[in-house]
Amino acid sequence: MRLRVEFTTEPFDLDEAPPHALVAREVIEAAELDSVDVGPFGNTAEGGVEPVLTAVDALLRKALDAGATRVSLQLNVIGEEGR
């Protein structure tokens, strides 16, 4: 099974990325995922079940520790592994 996760962290800062946003992006970019798209208002990553769920767990914990007051995420099954 393959998963896609889309997420944002808050509070927003339009002048510069806040620490919680930077930490969340670092976690996702360092994870063993098949694709990562980082943007100013949302981030998307895709991969197998275990790598995505491991990355989401780390993302939630580290973003909250870094000051996030809200993390919005959507997780979708996008297909079977290897297809």
CSV table of N, CA and C in Angstrom, one decimal:
chain,number,residue,atom,x,y,z
A,1,MET,N,0.8,-1.2,0.0
A,1,MET,CA,0.0,0.0,0.0
A,1,MET,C,0.9,1.2,0.0
A,2,ARG,N,0.5,2.2,-0.8
A,2,ARG,CA,1.2,3.5,-0.8
A,2,ARG,C,0.3,4.6,-0.2
A,3,LEU,N,0.9,5.6,0.5
A,3,LEU,CA,0.2,6.6,1.1
A,3,LEU,C,0.7,8.0,0.6
A,4,ARG,N,-0.2,9.0,0.7
A,4,ARG,CA,0.1,10.4,0.4
A,4,ARG,C,-0.3,11.1,1.7
A,5,VAL,N,0.6,12.0,2.2
A,5,VAL,CA,0.3,12.8,3.3
A,5,VAL,C,0.4,14.3,2.9
A,6,GLU,N,-0.5,15.1,3.3
A,6,GLU,CA,-0.5,16.5,3.0
A,6,GLU,C,-0.6,17.2,4.4
A,7,PHE,N,0.3,18.2,4.7
A,7,PHE,CA,0.2,18.8,6.0
A,7,PHE,C,0.6,20.2,6.0
A,8,THR,N,0.1,20.9,7.0
A,8,THR,CA,0.5,22.3,7.3
A,8,THR,C,0.7,22.4,8.8
A,9,THR,N,1.5,23.4,9.2
A,9,THR,CA,1.6,23.7,10.6
A,9,THR,C,1.3,25.1,10.9
A,10,GLU,N,0.8,25.4,12.1
A,10,GLU,CA,0.4,26.8,12.4
A,10,GLU,C,1.0,27.1,13.8
A,11,PRO,N,1.2,28.3,14.1
A,11,PRO,CA,0.7,29.5,13.5
A,11,PRO,C,1.6,29.9,12.3
A,12,PHE,N,1.0,30.6,11.3
A,12,PHE,CA,1.7,31.1,10.1
A,12,PHE,C,2.5,32.3,10.4
A,13,ASP,N,3.5,32.5,9.7
A,13,ASP,CA,4.3,33.8,9.7
A,13,ASP,C,4.6,34.1,8.3
A,14,LEU,N,4.1,35.1,7.7
A,14,LEU,CA,4.3,35.4,6.3
A,14,LEU,C,5.7,36.0,6.1
A,15,ASP,N,6.4,36.5,7.1
A,15,ASP,CA,7.7,37.1,6.9
A,15,ASP,C,8.8,36.1,6.8
A,16,GLU,N,8.7,35.0,7.7
A,16,GLU,CA,9.7,34.0,7.6
A,16,GLU,C,9.1,32.7,8.2
A,17,ALA,N,9.7,31.6,7.8
A,17,ALA,CA,9.1,30.3,8.2
A,17,ALA,C,9.4,30.1,9.7
A,18,PRO,N,8.4,29.8,10.5
A,18,PRO,CA,8.6,29.6,12.0
A,18,PRO,C,9.3,28.3,12.2
A,19,PRO,N,9.9,28.2,13.4
A,19,PRO,CA,10.7,27.0,13.8
A,19,PRO,C,9.9,25.7,13.6
A,20,HIS,N,8.6,25.7,13.9
A,20,HIS,CA,7.9,24.4,13.8
A,20,HIS,C,7.7,24.0,12.3
A,21,ALA,N,7.6,25.0,11.4
A,21,ALA,CA,7.5,24.7,10.0
A,21,ALA,C,8.8,24.1,9.5
A,22,LEU,N,9.9,24.7,9.9
A,22,LEU,CA,11.2,24.3,9.5
A,22,LEU,C,11.5,22.9,10.0
A,23,VAL,N,11.2,22.6,11.2
A,23,VAL,CA,11.4,21.2,11.8
A,23,VAL,C,10.5,20.2,11.0
A,24,ALA,N,9.3,20.5,10.7
A,24,ALA,CA,8.4,19.6,10.0
A,24,ALA,C,8.9,19.3,8.6
A,25,ARG,N,9.4,20.3,8.0
A,25,ARG,CA,10.0,20.1,6.6
A,25,ARG,C,11.3,19.3,6.7
A,26,GLU,N,12.1,19.5,7.7
A,26,GLU,CA,13.3,18.7,7.8
A,26,GLU,C,13.0,17.3,8.1
A,27,VAL,N,12.0,17.0,8.9
A,27,VAL,CA,11.6,15.6,9.1
A,27,VAL,C,11.2,14.9,7.9
A,28,ILE,N,10.3,15.6,7.1
A,28,ILE,CA,9.8,15.0,5.9
A,28,ILE,C,10.9,14.8,4.8
A,29,GLU,N,11.8,15.8,4.7
A,29,GLU,CA,12.9,15.7,3.7
A,29,GLU,C,13.9,14.7,4.0
A,30,ALA,N,14.1,14.4,5.3
A,30,ALA,CA,15.0,13.4,5.8
A,30,ALA,C,14.5,12.0,5.7
A,31,ALA,N,13.2,11.8,5.7
A,31,ALA,CA,12.5,10.5,5.7
A,31,ALA,C,12.8,9.8,4.4
A,32,GLU,N,12.7,8.5,4.4
A,32,GLU,CA,12.9,7.6,3.2
A,32,GLU,C,11.6,7.5,2.5
A,33,LEU,N,11.2,8.6,1.8
A,33,LEU,CA,9.9,8.7,1.1
A,33,LEU,C,10.2,8.8,-0.4
A,34,ASP,N,9.2,8.4,-1.2
A,34,ASP,CA,9.4,8.4,-2.7
A,34,ASP,C,9.4,9.8,-3.3
A,35,SER,N,8.6,10.7,-2.7
A,35,SER,CA,8.5,12.0,-3.2
A,35,SER,C,8.1,13.0,-2.1
A,36,VAL,N,8.6,14.2,-2.2
A,36,VAL,CA,8.4,15.2,-1.2
A,36,VAL,C,8.2,16.5,-2.0
A,37,ASP,N,7.1,17.3,-1.7
A,37,ASP,CA,6.9,18.6,-2.3
A,37,ASP,C,6.7,19.6,-1.2
A,38,VAL,N,7.6,20.5,-0.9
A,38,VAL,CA,7.5,21.4,0.2
A,38,VAL,C,7.2,22.8,-0.4
A,39,GLY,N,6.1,23.4,0.2
A,39,GLY,CA,5.7,24.7,-0.3
A,39,GLY,C,5.4,25.6,0.9
A,40,PRO,N,5.1,26.9,0.6
A,40,PRO,CA,4.9,27.9,1.6
A,40,PRO,C,3.6,27.7,2.4
A,41,PHE,N,2.6,27.1,1.8
A,41,PHE,CA,1.3,26.9,2.4
A,41,PHE,C,0.9,25.5,2.6
A,42,GLY,N,1.7,24.5,2.2
A,42,GLY,CA,1.4,23.1,2.4
A,42,GLY,C,2.5,22.3,1.9
A,43,ASN,N,2.5,21.0,2.3
A,43,ASN,CA,3.6,20.1,2.0
A,43,ASN,C,2.9,18.8,1.7
A,44,THR,N,3.5,18.0,0.8
A,44,THR,CA,3.0,16.7,0.4
A,44,THR,C,4.2,15.7,0.3
A,45,ALA,N,3.9,14.5,0.7
A,45,ALA,CA,4.9,13.5,0.6
A,45,ALA,C,4.2,12.1,0.3
A,46,GLU,N,4.9,11.3,-0.4
A,46,GLU,CA,4.4,10.0,-0.7
A,46,GLU,C,5.4,8.9,-0.5
A,47,GLY,N,4.9,7.7,-0.1
A,47,GLY,CA,5.7,6.6,0.1
A,47,GLY,C,5.0,5.4,0.6
A,48,GLY,N,5.7,4.3,1.0
A,48,GLY,CA,5.1,3.2,1.6
A,48,GLY,C,4.6,3.4,2.9
A,49,VAL,N,3.8,2.5,3.4
A,49,VAL,CA,3.1,2.7,4.7
A,49,VAL,C,4.0,3.0,5.9
A,50,GLU,N,5.0,2.2,6.1
A,50,GLU,CA,5.9,2.4,7.3
A,50,GLU,C,6.7,3.6,7.2
A,51,PRO,N,7.3,4.0,6.1
A,51,PRO,CA,8.0,5.2,6.0
A,51,PRO,C,7.1,6.5,6.2
A,52,VAL,N,5.9,6.5,5.6
A,52,VAL,CA,5.0,7.6,5.8
A,52,VAL,C,4.6,7.7,7.2
A,53,LEU,N,4.1,6.6,7.8
A,53,LEU,CA,3.6,6.7,9.2
A,53,LEU,C,4.7,7.0,10.2
A,54,THR,N,5.9,6.5,10.0
A,54,THR,CA,7.1,6.9,10.8
A,54,THR,C,7.4,8.4,10.7
A,55,ALA,N,7.3,8.9,9.5
A,55,ALA,CA,7.6,10.3,9.3
A,55,ALA,C,6.5,11.2,9.9
A,56,VAL,N,5.2,10.8,9.8
A,56,VAL,CA,4.1,11.5,10.4
A,56,VAL,C,4.3,11.6,11.9
A,57,ASP,N,4.6,10.5,12.5
A,57,ASP,CA,4.8,10.4,13.9
A,57,ASP,C,5.9,11.4,14.4
A,58,ALA,N,7.0,11.4,13.7
A,58,ALA,CA,8.1,12.3,14.0
A,58,ALA,C,7.7,13.7,13.8
A,59,LEU,N,7.1,13.9,12.6
A,59,LEU,CA,6.6,15.3,12.3
A,59,LEU,C,5.7,15.9,13.4
A,60,LEU,N,4.7,15.1,13.8
A,60,LEU,CA,3.8,15.6,14.8
A,60,LEU,C,4.5,16.0,16.1
A,61,ARG,N,5.4,15.0,16.6
A,61,ARG,CA,6.1,15.2,17.8
A,61,ARG,C,7.0,16.4,17.8
A,62,LYS,N,7.8,16.5,16.7
A,62,LYS,CA,8.8,17.5,16.6
A,62,LYS,C,8.2,18.9,16.4
A,63,ALA,N,7.2,19.0,15.5
A,63,ALA,CA,6.5,20.3,15.3
A,63,ALA,C,5.9,20.8,16.5
A,64,LEU,N,5.2,20.0,17.3
A,64,LEU,CA,4.6,20.4,18.5
A,64,LEU,C,5.7,20.9,19.5
A,65,ASP,N,6.8,20.1,19.6
A,65,ASP,CA,7.9,20.5,20.5
A,65,ASP,C,8.5,21.9,20.1
A,66,ALA,N,8.4,22.2,18.8
A,66,ALA,CA,9.0,23.4,18.2
A,66,ALA,C,8.0,24.6,18.2
A,67,GLY,N,6.8,24.4,18.8
A,67,GLY,CA,5.9,25.5,19.0
A,67,GLY,C,4.7,25.5,18.1
A,68,ALA,N,4.4,24.5,17.3
A,68,ALA,CA,3.2,24.4,16.5
A,68,ALA,C,2.0,24.4,17.5
A,69,THR,N,1.0,25.1,17.2
A,69,THR,CA,-0.2,25.1,17.9
A,69,THR,C,-1.3,24.3,17.2
A,70,ARG,N,-1.1,24.0,15.9
A,70,ARG,CA,-2.0,23.2,15.1
A,70,ARG,C,-1.2,22.6,14.0
A,71,VAL,N,-1.5,21.3,13.8
A,71,VAL,CA,-1.0,20.6,12.6
A,71,VAL,C,-2.2,20.0,11.9
A,72,SER,N,-2.4,20.4,10.7
A,72,SER,CA,-3.5,19.9,9.9
A,72,SER,C,-2.9,18.9,8.9
A,73,LEU,N,-3.4,17.7,8.8
A,73,LEU,CA,-2.9,16.7,7.9
A,73,LEU,C,-4.0,15.9,7.3
A,74,GLN,N,-3.7,15.4,6.1
A,74,GLN,CA,-4.7,14.5,5.4
A,74,GLN,C,-3.8,13.4,4.9
A,75,LEU,N,-4.3,12.2,5.1
A,75,LEU,CA,-3.6,11.0,4.7
A,75,LEU,C,-4.5,10.2,3.8
A,76,ASN,N,-4.0,9.8,2.6
A,76,ASN,CA,-4.8,9.1,1.6
A,76,ASN,C,-4.0,7.9,1.2
A,77,VAL,N,-4.8,6.8,1.0
A,77,VAL,CA,-4.2,5.6,0.3
A,77,VAL,C,-4.3,5.9,-1.2
A,78,ILE,N,-3.1,5.8,-1.9
A,78,ILE,CA,-3.1,6.1,-3.3
A,78,ILE,C,-2.8,4.9,-4.2
A,79,GLY,N,-2.6,3.8,-3.6
A,79,GLY,CA,-2.4,2.6,-4.4
A,79,GLY,C,-1.6,1.5,-3.7
A,80,GLU,N,-1.3,0.5,-4.4
A,80,GLU,CA,-0.6,-0.7,-3.9
A,80,GLU,C,0.9,-0.5,-4.1
A,81,GLU,N,1.7,-1.0,-3.2
A,81,GLU,CA,3.2,-0.9,-3.3
A,81,GLU,C,3.6,-1.6,-4.6
A,82,GLY,N,4.5,-0.9,-5.3
A,82,GLY,CA,5.0,-1.5,-6.6
A,82,GLY,C,4.2,-1.4,-7.8
A,83,ARG,N,3.1,-0.6,-7.7
A,83,ARG,CA,2.2,-0.4,-8.8
A,83,ARG,C,2.2,1.0,-9.3
